[in-house]
Amino acid sequence: MSEQPPQPVTVTDPPAPAPWRSRADRIRDGFLRLRERAYATPLGRLGVKIVVAVLGTLIIAVGVILLPLPGPGWLIILGGLALLAMEFAWARRLLQFTRAQLLRWTRLVREGSWLVRVVSVGGLLLVVGGALLLSLRILA
């Protein structure tokens, strides 16, 4: 039996990350390093909590203002809640509850009967139409 020469191993480089992804990672890492430095002292921890509380509350307030207008009001509110959840346990629990209810609702719509789907989509269209009507009256 003749021995076959070993086949060369081809090494492929991992795919390069998307440019926006690496930039987002650098920004996130910078914020995390800044937060770690602030957490080194008790006064720094208090400062971080105050800044997060103020920013999270402002973001939620903007989301509440945008609720009757066409736009991502609920998404902005959830973003503010996610920011608050970085520092506060009550916000973390509320965010987990909200995620669970959203998943429960989407599962109900996806796996429900056609009647459930029609009523859900119809209700959503009514809410969006009402918000659009209100925003047109407000802007006029």
Coordinates of C-alpha atoms in Angstrom, one line a residue:
M1 CA 0.0 0.0 0.0
S2 CA 1.4 3.3 -0.9
E3 CA 1.0 6.1 1.5
Q4 CA -0.7 9.2 0.4
P5 CA 0.9 12.5 1.1
P6 CA -0.9 14.6 3.7
Q7 CA -3.4 17.1 2.2
P8 CA -2.5 20.7 2.9
V9 CA -4.8 22.3 5.5
T10 CA -6.5 25.4 4.3
V11 CA -7.0 28.0 6.9
T12 CA -9.7 30.5 6.3
D13 CA -9.8 33.8 8.1
P14 CA -13.0 34.5 10.0
P15 CA -15.3 36.9 8.2
A16 CA -14.5 40.5 9.0
P17 CA -17.1 42.2 11.2
A18 CA -19.3 44.8 9.7
P19 CA -17.7 48.3 10.0
W20 CA -20.6 49.7 12.0
R21 CA -20.5 46.7 14.3
S22 CA -16.8 47.2 15.3
R23 CA -17.5 50.9 15.8
A24 CA -20.5 50.1 18.0
D25 CA -18.4 47.7 20.0
R26 CA -15.7 50.3 20.5
I27 CA -18.3 52.8 21.7
R28 CA -19.9 50.3 24.0
D29 CA -16.5 49.3 25.4
G30 CA -15.6 52.9 26.0
F31 CA -18.8 53.5 28.0
L32 CA -18.2 50.3 30.0
R33 CA -14.7 51.4 30.9
L34 CA -16.0 54.8 31.9
R35 CA -18.6 53.1 34.1
E36 CA -16.1 50.9 35.7
R37 CA -13.9 53.9 36.6
A38 CA -16.9 55.7 38.0
Y39 CA -17.9 52.6 40.1
A40 CA -14.5 52.7 41.8
T41 CA -15.7 55.2 44.4
P42 CA -19.0 55.4 46.3
L43 CA -19.6 58.9 45.0
G44 CA -19.0 57.7 41.4
R45 CA -21.6 55.0 41.9
L46 CA -24.1 57.5 43.1
G47 CA -23.3 59.8 40.2
V48 CA -23.8 56.9 37.7
K49 CA -27.2 56.1 39.3
I50 CA -28.3 59.8 39.1
V51 CA -27.2 60.2 35.5
V52 CA -28.9 56.9 34.5
A53 CA -32.1 57.9 36.4
V54 CA -32.3 61.3 34.8
L55 CA -31.5 60.1 31.2
G56 CA -33.9 57.1 31.5
T57 CA -36.7 59.2 32.8
L58 CA -36.2 61.8 30.1
I59 CA -36.2 59.1 27.4
I60 CA -39.4 57.6 28.8
A61 CA -41.0 61.0 28.9
V62 CA -40.1 61.6 25.2
G63 CA -41.7 58.2 24.5
V64 CA -44.9 59.1 26.3
I65 CA -45.1 62.3 24.4
L66 CA -44.7 60.4 21.1
L67 CA -47.4 57.8 22.0
P68 CA -50.3 59.6 20.3
L69 CA -48.2 60.6 17.4
P70 CA -47.2 58.2 14.6
G71 CA -43.8 57.0 15.5
P72 CA -41.9 54.6 17.8
G73 CA -43.3 55.8 21.1
W74 CA -43.4 52.3 22.8
L75 CA -40.0 51.4 21.4
I76 CA -38.5 54.6 22.9
I77 CA -40.2 53.9 26.3
L78 CA -38.8 50.4 26.3
G79 CA -35.3 51.9 25.5
G80 CA -35.6 54.2 28.5
L81 CA -36.7 51.3 30.7
A82 CA -33.7 49.2 29.5
L83 CA -31.4 52.1 30.4
L84 CA -33.0 52.3 33.9
A85 CA -32.7 48.5 34.2
M86 CA -28.9 48.8 34.0
E87 CA -28.9 50.3 37.5
F88 CA -32.3 49.6 39.2
A89 CA -33.7 46.2 40.1
W90 CA -37.3 47.4 39.9
A91 CA -36.8 48.5 36.3
R92 CA -35.1 45.2 35.5
R93 CA -38.1 43.3 36.8
L94 CA -40.6 45.5 34.9
L95 CA -38.6 45.1 31.7
Q96 CA -38.6 41.3 32.2
F97 CA -42.4 41.3 32.8
T98 CA -42.9 43.5 29.7
R99 CA -40.8 41.2 27.5
A100 CA -42.7 38.1 28.8
Q101 CA -46.1 39.8 28.1
L102 CA -44.9 40.8 24.6
L103 CA -43.7 37.3 23.8
R104 CA -47.0 35.9 25.2
W105 CA -49.0 38.3 23.0
T106 CA -47.0 37.5 19.9
R107 CA -47.3 33.7 20.5
L108 CA -51.1 34.2 21.0
V109 CA -51.4 36.0 17.7
R110 CA -49.1 33.6 15.8
E111 CA -50.6 30.4 17.1
G112 CA -54.2 31.7 17.5
S113 CA -57.1 31.1 15.2
W114 CA -57.8 33.4 12.3
L115 CA -60.4 35.3 14.4
V116 CA -57.7 36.2 17.0
R117 CA -55.4 37.3 14.2
V118 CA -58.1 39.5 12.5
V119 CA -59.2 41.1 15.8
S120 CA -55.5 41.7 16.8
V121 CA -54.6 43.3 13.5
G122 CA -57.9 45.2 13.3
G123 CA -57.3 46.6 16.8
L124 CA -53.8 47.6 15.9
L125 CA -55.0 49.4 12.8
L126 CA -57.6 51.2 14.8
V127 CA -55.0 52.4 17.3
V128 CA -52.7 53.5 14.6
G129 CA -55.5 55.2 12.7
G130 CA -56.7 57.0 15.8
A131 CA -53.1 58.1 16.6
L132 CA -52.8 59.4 13.0
L133 CA -56.1 61.2 13.2
L134 CA -55.1 62.8 16.5
S135 CA -51.8 63.9 15.3
L136 CA -53.3 65.4 12.2
R137 CA -55.7 67.4 14.3
I138 CA -52.9 68.5 16.7
L139 CA -50.7 69.6 13.8
A140 CA -53.5 71.4 11.9

